[in-house]
């Protein structure tokens, strides 16, 4: 199962070191989501990440930086869907946030994978998610559309990731559970443990 770590929208202590640790060991793809950053702030942030890891990073805004840093790709959200076009080179990875199966059907076939949320009860947004989808309906959709790679978002933890895998999700996007782990443990050497626990949970 493919893991995706999404950054906090605001700065986090040792954030660049944590991201480099993830990418140095190829534990996951990292999506940098900093909606309030100016282009210069995002550029400065990317400069704190090892050059060798830039090709493993997807950004959610300021797409003009994709070429400057030779990044992996770009992610579309409701804030920038007006920028969707097939003019981006094929080698640039493209993903998008969605909130219904019908929304996925209505999109052009430009995307390498689709975030679908909220799948489980969010760990970072109290009261959000948990009842938006019946997993059997999602599983049926995935079986009928094998070329569309869906990524579970919202509430993905060690306790829910096996349900995501059994539903047929290509991947899992993780935000709150990972950053809560880092905040609690403070030790970069424990980051491998987080992914080991995920791998154990889906066995």
PDB file of C-alpha atoms in Angstrom:
ATOM      1  CA  UNK A   1       0.000   0.000   0.000  1.00  0.00           C
ATOM      2  CA  UNK A   2       1.348   3.412  -0.939  1.00  0.00           C
ATOM      3  CA  UNK A   3       1.719   5.878   1.941  1.00  0.00           C
ATOM      4  CA  UNK A   4       1.427   9.633   1.572  1.00  0.00           C
ATOM      5  CA  UNK A   5       2.325  12.051   4.355  1.00  0.00           C
ATOM      6  CA  UNK A   6       0.683  15.476   4.136  1.00  0.00           C
ATOM      7  CA  UNK A   7       2.388  18.363   5.910  1.00  0.00           C
ATOM      8  CA  UNK A   8       0.661  20.501   8.492  1.00  0.00           C
ATOM      9  CA  UNK A   9      -0.556  23.776   6.989  1.00  0.00           C
ATOM     10  CA  UNK A  10       1.509  25.655   9.584  1.00  0.00           C
ATOM     11  CA  UNK A  11       5.187  25.189  10.507  1.00  0.00           C
ATOM     12  CA  UNK A  12       6.124  22.243  12.736  1.00  0.00           C
ATOM     13  CA  UNK A  13       9.256  21.843  14.877  1.00  0.00           C
ATOM     14  CA  UNK A  14      11.944  19.887  12.988  1.00  0.00           C
ATOM     15  CA  UNK A  15       9.621  19.679   9.994  1.00  0.00           C
ATOM     16  CA  UNK A  16      12.332  19.651   7.333  1.00  0.00           C
ATOM     17  CA  UNK A  17      14.350  17.046   9.235  1.00  0.00           C
ATOM     18  CA  UNK A  18      11.256  14.856   9.542  1.00  0.00           C
ATOM     19  CA  UNK A  19      10.477  15.179   5.834  1.00  0.00           C
ATOM     20  CA  UNK A  20      14.058  14.358   4.887  1.00  0.00           C
ATOM     21  CA  UNK A  21      13.946  11.303   7.151  1.00  0.00           C
ATOM     22  CA  UNK A  22      10.790  10.036   5.434  1.00  0.00           C
ATOM     23  CA  UNK A  23      12.158  10.607   1.953  1.00  0.00           C
ATOM     24  CA  UNK A  24      15.704   9.407   2.618  1.00  0.00           C
ATOM     25  CA  UNK A  25      14.240   6.000   3.463  1.00  0.00           C
ATOM     26  CA  UNK A  26      11.425   6.069   0.877  1.00  0.00           C
ATOM     27  CA  UNK A  27       8.784   5.460   3.516  1.00  0.00           C
ATOM     28  CA  UNK A  28       6.223   7.620   1.708  1.00  0.00           C
ATOM     29  CA  UNK A  29       5.585  10.342  -0.824  1.00  0.00           C
ATOM     30  CA  UNK A  30       5.321  13.749   0.853  1.00  0.00           C
ATOM     31  CA  UNK A  31       2.634  16.243  -0.131  1.00  0.00           C
ATOM     32  CA  UNK A  32       3.552  19.767   0.920  1.00  0.00           C
ATOM     33  CA  UNK A  33       0.361  21.597   1.788  1.00  0.00           C
ATOM     34  CA  UNK A  34       1.069  25.131   2.963  1.00  0.00           C
ATOM     35  CA  UNK A  35      -1.972  27.081   1.695  1.00  0.00           C
ATOM     36  CA  UNK A  36      -0.995  30.376   3.311  1.00  0.00           C
ATOM     37  CA  UNK A  37       2.632  30.391   2.165  1.00  0.00           C
ATOM     38  CA  UNK A  38       3.693  32.931  -0.421  1.00  0.00           C
ATOM     39  CA  UNK A  39       5.738  31.624  -3.305  1.00  0.00           C
ATOM     40  CA  UNK A  40       8.916  32.889  -1.622  1.00  0.00           C
ATOM     41  CA  UNK A  41       8.008  31.195   1.668  1.00  0.00           C
ATOM     42  CA  UNK A  42       7.363  27.914  -0.117  1.00  0.00           C
ATOM     43  CA  UNK A  43      10.598  28.300  -2.076  1.00  0.00           C
ATOM     44  CA  UNK A  44      12.517  28.865   1.159  1.00  0.00           C
ATOM     45  CA  UNK A  45      10.872  25.815   2.703  1.00  0.00           C
ATOM     46  CA  UNK A  46      11.772  23.608  -0.261  1.00  0.00           C
ATOM     47  CA  UNK A  47      15.354  24.813   0.016  1.00  0.00           C
ATOM     48  CA  UNK A  48      15.532  23.264   3.505  1.00  0.00           C
ATOM     49  CA  UNK A  49      14.857  19.812   2.028  1.00  0.00           C
ATOM     50  CA  UNK A  50      17.694  17.803   0.484  1.00  0.00           C
ATOM     51  CA  UNK A  51      17.974  18.248  -3.282  1.00  0.00           C
ATOM     52  CA  UNK A  52      17.984  14.485  -3.715  1.00  0.00           C
ATOM     53  CA  UNK A  53      14.522  14.313  -2.173  1.00  0.00           C
ATOM     54  CA  UNK A  54      12.845  16.947  -4.337  1.00  0.00           C
ATOM     55  CA  UNK A  55      11.750  14.352  -6.883  1.00  0.00           C
ATOM     56  CA  UNK A  56       9.647  12.658  -4.172  1.00  0.00           C
ATOM     57  CA  UNK A  57       7.628  15.769  -3.298  1.00  0.00           C
ATOM     58  CA  UNK A  58       4.202  16.888  -4.512  1.00  0.00           C
ATOM     59  CA  UNK A  59       3.125  20.505  -3.924  1.00  0.00           C
ATOM     60  CA  UNK A  60      -0.412  21.849  -3.479  1.00  0.00           C
ATOM     61  CA  UNK A  61       0.159  25.421  -4.642  1.00  0.00           C
ATOM     62  CA  UNK A  62       2.594  27.681  -6.483  1.00  0.00           C
ATOM     63  CA  UNK A  63       2.926  25.185  -9.312  1.00  0.00           C
ATOM     64  CA  UNK A  64       5.546  27.348 -11.030  1.00  0.00           C
ATOM     65  CA  UNK A  65       8.053  25.874  -8.568  1.00  0.00           C
ATOM     66  CA  UNK A  66       7.676  22.396 -10.069  1.00  0.00           C
ATOM     67  CA  UNK A  67      10.351  23.038 -12.700  1.00  0.00           C
ATOM     68  CA  UNK A  68      12.598  25.147 -10.498  1.00  0.00           C
ATOM     69  CA  UNK A  69      12.990  22.311  -7.982  1.00  0.00           C
ATOM     70  CA  UNK A  70      12.408  19.308 -10.277  1.00  0.00           C
ATOM     71  CA  UNK A  71       9.585  18.148  -8.019  1.00  0.00           C
ATOM     72  CA  UNK A  72       7.567  14.971  -8.463  1.00  0.00           C
ATOM     73  CA  UNK A  73       4.243  16.627  -9.096  1.00  0.00           C
ATOM     74  CA  UNK A  74       1.290  18.853  -8.314  1.00  0.00           C
ATOM     75  CA  UNK A  75      -1.936  18.358  -6.406  1.00  0.00           C
ATOM     76  CA  UNK A  76      -5.221  20.059  -7.194  1.00  0.00           C
ATOM     77  CA  UNK A  77      -7.767  21.097  -4.573  1.00  0.00           C
ATOM     78  CA  UNK A  78     -11.002  23.069  -4.638  1.00  0.00           C
ATOM     79  CA  UNK A  79      -8.867  26.219  -4.433  1.00  0.00           C
ATOM     80  CA  UNK A  80      -6.968  25.615  -7.667  1.00  0.00           C
ATOM     81  CA  UNK A  81      -9.164  23.329  -9.769  1.00  0.00           C
ATOM     82  CA  UNK A  82      -9.486  26.167 -12.265  1.00  0.00           C
ATOM     83  CA  UNK A  83      -5.846  25.461 -13.149  1.00  0.00           C
ATOM     84  CA  UNK A  84      -6.587  21.914 -14.337  1.00  0.00           C
ATOM     85  CA  UNK A  85      -5.309  21.492 -17.870  1.00  0.00           C
ATOM     86  CA  UNK A  86      -3.695  18.821 -20.002  1.00  0.00           C
ATOM     87  CA  UNK A  87      -0.865  21.204 -20.898  1.00  0.00           C
ATOM     88  CA  UNK A  88       1.355  19.933 -18.075  1.00  0.00           C
ATOM     89  CA  UNK A  89       4.018  17.502 -19.335  1.00  0.00           C
ATOM     90  CA  UNK A  90       3.158  13.827 -18.906  1.00  0.00           C
ATOM     91  CA  UNK A  91       6.144  13.284 -16.602  1.00  0.00           C
ATOM     92  CA  UNK A  92       4.677  15.668 -14.016  1.00  0.00           C
ATOM     93  CA  UNK A  93       2.685  13.658 -11.506  1.00  0.00           C
ATOM     94  CA  UNK A  94      -0.867  14.936 -10.985  1.00  0.00           C
ATOM     95  CA  UNK A  95      -3.301  14.199  -8.175  1.00  0.00           C
ATOM     96  CA  UNK A  96      -6.520  15.778  -6.937  1.00  0.00           C
ATOM     97  CA  UNK A  97      -8.770  16.013  -3.870  1.00  0.00           C
ATOM     98  CA  UNK A  98     -12.311  14.678  -4.252  1.00  0.00           C
ATOM     99  CA  UNK A  99     -15.246  14.220  -1.909  1.00  0.00           C
ATOM    100  CA  UNK A 100     -17.568  11.913  -3.826  1.00  0.00           C
ATOM    101  CA  UNK A 101     -17.388   9.084  -6.330  1.00  0.00           C
ATOM    102  CA  UNK A 102     -19.492  11.090  -8.768  1.00  0.00           C
ATOM    103  CA  UNK A 103     -16.940  13.891  -8.607  1.00  0.00           C
ATOM    104  CA  UNK A 104     -14.234  11.450  -9.691  1.00  0.00           C
ATOM    105  CA  UNK A 105     -16.374  10.353 -12.636  1.00  0.00           C
ATOM    106  CA  UNK A 106     -16.829  13.959 -13.758  1.00  0.00           C
ATOM    107  CA  UNK A 107     -13.095  14.721 -13.841  1.00  0.00           C
ATOM    108  CA  UNK A 108     -10.887  14.376 -16.920  1.00  0.00           C
ATOM    109  CA  UNK A 109      -8.577  11.364 -17.025  1.00  0.00           C
ATOM    110  CA  UNK A 110      -5.476  13.372 -16.166  1.00  0.00           C
ATOM    111  CA  UNK A 111      -4.704  12.183 -12.661  1.00  0.00           C
ATOM    112  CA  UNK A 112      -2.326   9.581 -11.301  1.00  0.00           C
ATOM    113  CA  UNK A 113      -4.428   9.185  -8.162  1.00  0.00           C
ATOM    114  CA  UNK A 114      -7.437  10.686  -6.424  1.00  0.00           C
ATOM    115  CA  UNK A 115      -7.683  11.609  -2.750  1.00  0.00           C
ATOM    116  CA  UNK A 116     -11.147  10.597  -1.517  1.00  0.00           C
ATOM    117  CA  UNK A 117     -12.333  12.027   1.787  1.00  0.00           C
ATOM    118  CA  UNK A 118     -13.543  11.948   4.468  1.00  0.00           C
ATOM    119  CA  UNK A 119     -13.243   8.160   4.717  1.00  0.00           C
ATOM    120  CA  UNK A 120     -12.827   7.766   8.488  1.00  0.00           C
ATOM    121  CA  UNK A 121     -13.397  10.044  11.462  1.00  0.00           C
ATOM    122  CA  UNK A 122     -10.713  12.722  11.280  1.00  0.00           C
ATOM    123  CA  UNK A 123      -7.970  12.860  13.907  1.00  0.00           C
ATOM    124  CA  UNK A 124      -7.151  16.497  13.116  1.00  0.00           C
ATOM    125  CA  UNK A 125     -10.681  17.899  12.588  1.00  0.00           C
ATOM    126  CA  UNK A 126     -13.014  16.909  15.451  1.00  0.00           C
ATOM    127  CA  UNK A 127     -16.487  15.963  14.228  1.00  0.00           C
ATOM    128  CA  UNK A 128     -15.387  15.584  10.605  1.00  0.00           C
ATOM    129  CA  UNK A 129     -15.819  12.362   8.662  1.00  0.00           C
ATOM    130  CA  UNK A 130     -16.761   8.827   9.546  1.00  0.00           C
ATOM    131  CA  UNK A 131     -20.185   8.716   7.931  1.00  0.00           C
ATOM    132  CA  UNK A 132     -19.707  10.154   4.441  1.00  0.00           C
ATOM    133  CA  UNK A 133     -19.099   6.837   2.659  1.00  0.00           C
ATOM    134  CA  UNK A 134     -20.132   3.211   2.897  1.00  0.00           C
ATOM    135  CA  UNK A 135     -16.911   1.295   2.336  1.00  0.00           C
ATOM    136  CA  UNK A 136     -18.743  -1.421   0.405  1.00  0.00           C
ATOM    137  CA  UNK A 137     -19.840   1.217  -2.125  1.00  0.00           C
ATOM    138  CA  UNK A 138     -16.271   2.466  -2.451  1.00  0.00           C
ATOM    139  CA  UNK A 139     -14.986  -1.087  -2.848  1.00  0.00           C
ATOM    140  CA  UNK A 140     -17.492  -1.753  -5.614  1.00  0.00           C
ATOM    141  CA  UNK A 141     -16.468   1.456  -7.387  1.00  0.00           C
ATOM    142  CA  UNK A 142     -12.782   0.567  -7.196  1.00  0.00           C
ATOM    143  CA  UNK A 143     -13.457  -2.906  -8.590  1.00  0.00           C
ATOM    144  CA  UNK A 144     -15.388  -1.397 -11.514  1.00  0.00           C
ATOM    145  CA  UNK A 145     -12.745   1.276 -12.217  1.00  0.00           C
ATOM    146  CA  UNK A 146      -9.392  -0.526 -11.853  1.00  0.00           C
ATOM    147  CA  UNK A 147      -7.465   2.203 -13.687  1.00  0.00           C
ATOM    148  CA  UNK A 148      -8.469   4.878 -11.158  1.00  0.00           C
ATOM    149  CA  UNK A 149      -6.161   4.833  -8.140  1.00  0.00           C
ATOM    150  CA  UNK A 150      -7.997   6.030  -5.040  1.00  0.00           C
ATOM    151  CA  UNK A 151      -6.243   7.210  -1.886  1.00  0.00           C
ATOM    152  CA  UNK A 152      -8.055   7.175   1.461  1.00  0.00           C
ATOM    153  CA  UNK A 153      -7.891  10.482   3.321  1.00  0.00           C
ATOM    154  CA  UNK A 154      -9.172  11.517   6.753  1.00  0.00           C
ATOM    155  CA  UNK A 155      -8.820   9.474   9.892  1.00  0.00           C
ATOM    156  CA  UNK A 156      -6.237   7.038   8.538  1.00  0.00           C
ATOM    157  CA  UNK A 157      -4.506   5.468  11.547  1.00  0.00           C
ATOM    158  CA  UNK A 158      -3.100   2.103  12.573  1.00  0.00           C
ATOM    159  CA  UNK A 159      -6.647   1.208  13.619  1.00  0.00           C
ATOM    160  CA  UNK A 160      -8.297   2.045  10.291  1.00  0.00           C
ATOM    161  CA  UNK A 161      -5.663   1.412   7.630  1.00  0.00           C
ATOM    162  CA  UNK A 162      -6.512  -2.277   7.248  1.00  0.00           C
ATOM    163  CA  UNK A 163     -10.104  -1.306   6.416  1.00  0.00           C
ATOM    164  CA  UNK A 164      -8.699   1.035   3.764  1.00  0.00           C
ATOM    165  CA  UNK A 165      -6.580  -1.738   2.290  1.00  0.00           C
ATOM    166  CA  UNK A 166      -9.447  -4.243   2.334  1.00  0.00           C
ATOM    167  CA  UNK A 167     -11.641  -1.699   0.553  1.00  0.00           C
ATOM    168  CA  UNK A 168      -9.142  -1.671  -2.291  1.00  0.00           C
ATOM    169  CA  UNK A 169      -7.594   1.759  -1.858  1.00  0.00           C
ATOM    170  CA  UNK A 170      -4.330   2.166  -3.746  1.00  0.00           C
ATOM    171  CA  UNK A 171      -2.917   4.277  -0.962  1.00  0.00           C
ATOM    172  CA  UNK A 172      -3.486   6.083   2.311  1.00  0.00           C
ATOM    173  CA  UNK A 173      -2.870   9.777   2.966  1.00  0.00           C
ATOM    174  CA  UNK A 174      -1.941  10.511   6.558  1.00  0.00           C
ATOM    175  CA  UNK A 175      -1.809  13.831   8.346  1.00  0.00           C
ATOM    176  CA  UNK A 176      -2.947  14.009  11.966  1.00  0.00           C
ATOM    177  CA  UNK A 177      -1.862  10.553  13.117  1.00  0.00           C
ATOM    178  CA  UNK A 178       1.688  10.976  11.836  1.00  0.00           C
ATOM    179  CA  UNK A 179       2.267  14.485  13.139  1.00  0.00           C
ATOM    180  CA  UNK A 180       0.734  13.572  16.505  1.00  0.00           C
ATOM    181  CA  UNK A 181       3.229  10.689  16.644  1.00  0.00           C
ATOM    182  CA  UNK A 182       6.135  13.039  15.909  1.00  0.00           C
ATOM    183  CA  UNK A 183       4.936  15.583  18.459  1.00  0.00           C
ATOM    184  CA  UNK A 184       4.614  12.903  21.123  1.00  0.00           C
ATOM    185  CA  UNK A 185       7.914  11.138  20.521  1.00  0.00           C
ATOM    186  CA  UNK A 186      10.234  14.023  19.532  1.00  0.00           C
ATOM    187  CA  UNK A 187      12.846  11.522  18.334  1.00  0.00           C
ATOM    188  CA  UNK A 188      13.561  11.306  14.600  1.00  0.00           C
ATOM    189  CA  UNK A 189      14.968   7.822  15.108  1.00  0.00           C
ATOM    190  CA  UNK A 190      11.453   6.614  15.954  1.00  0.00           C
ATOM    191  CA  UNK A 191       9.958   7.603  12.588  1.00  0.00           C
ATOM    192  CA  UNK A 192      10.658   4.131  11.114  1.00  0.00           C
ATOM    193  CA  UNK A 193       8.558   2.690  13.953  1.00  0.00           C
ATOM    194  CA  UNK A 194       5.499   4.596  12.732  1.00  0.00           C
ATOM    195  CA  UNK A 195       5.691   3.001   9.294  1.00  0.00           C
ATOM    196  CA  UNK A 196       6.546  -0.410  10.739  1.00  0.00           C
ATOM    197  CA  UNK A 197       3.367  -0.212  12.801  1.00  0.00           C
ATOM    198  CA  UNK A 198       1.343   0.672   9.702  1.00  0.00           C
ATOM    199  CA  UNK A 199       2.827  -2.245   7.793  1.00  0.00           C
ATOM    200  CA  UNK A 200       2.050  -4.583  10.667  1.00  0.00           C
ATOM    201  CA  UNK A 201      -1.536  -3.303  10.858  1.00  0.00           C
ATOM    202  CA  UNK A 202      -2.312  -4.184   7.237  1.00  0.00           C
ATOM    203  CA  UNK A 203      -0.990  -7.742   7.449  1.00  0.00           C
TER     204      UNK A 203
END
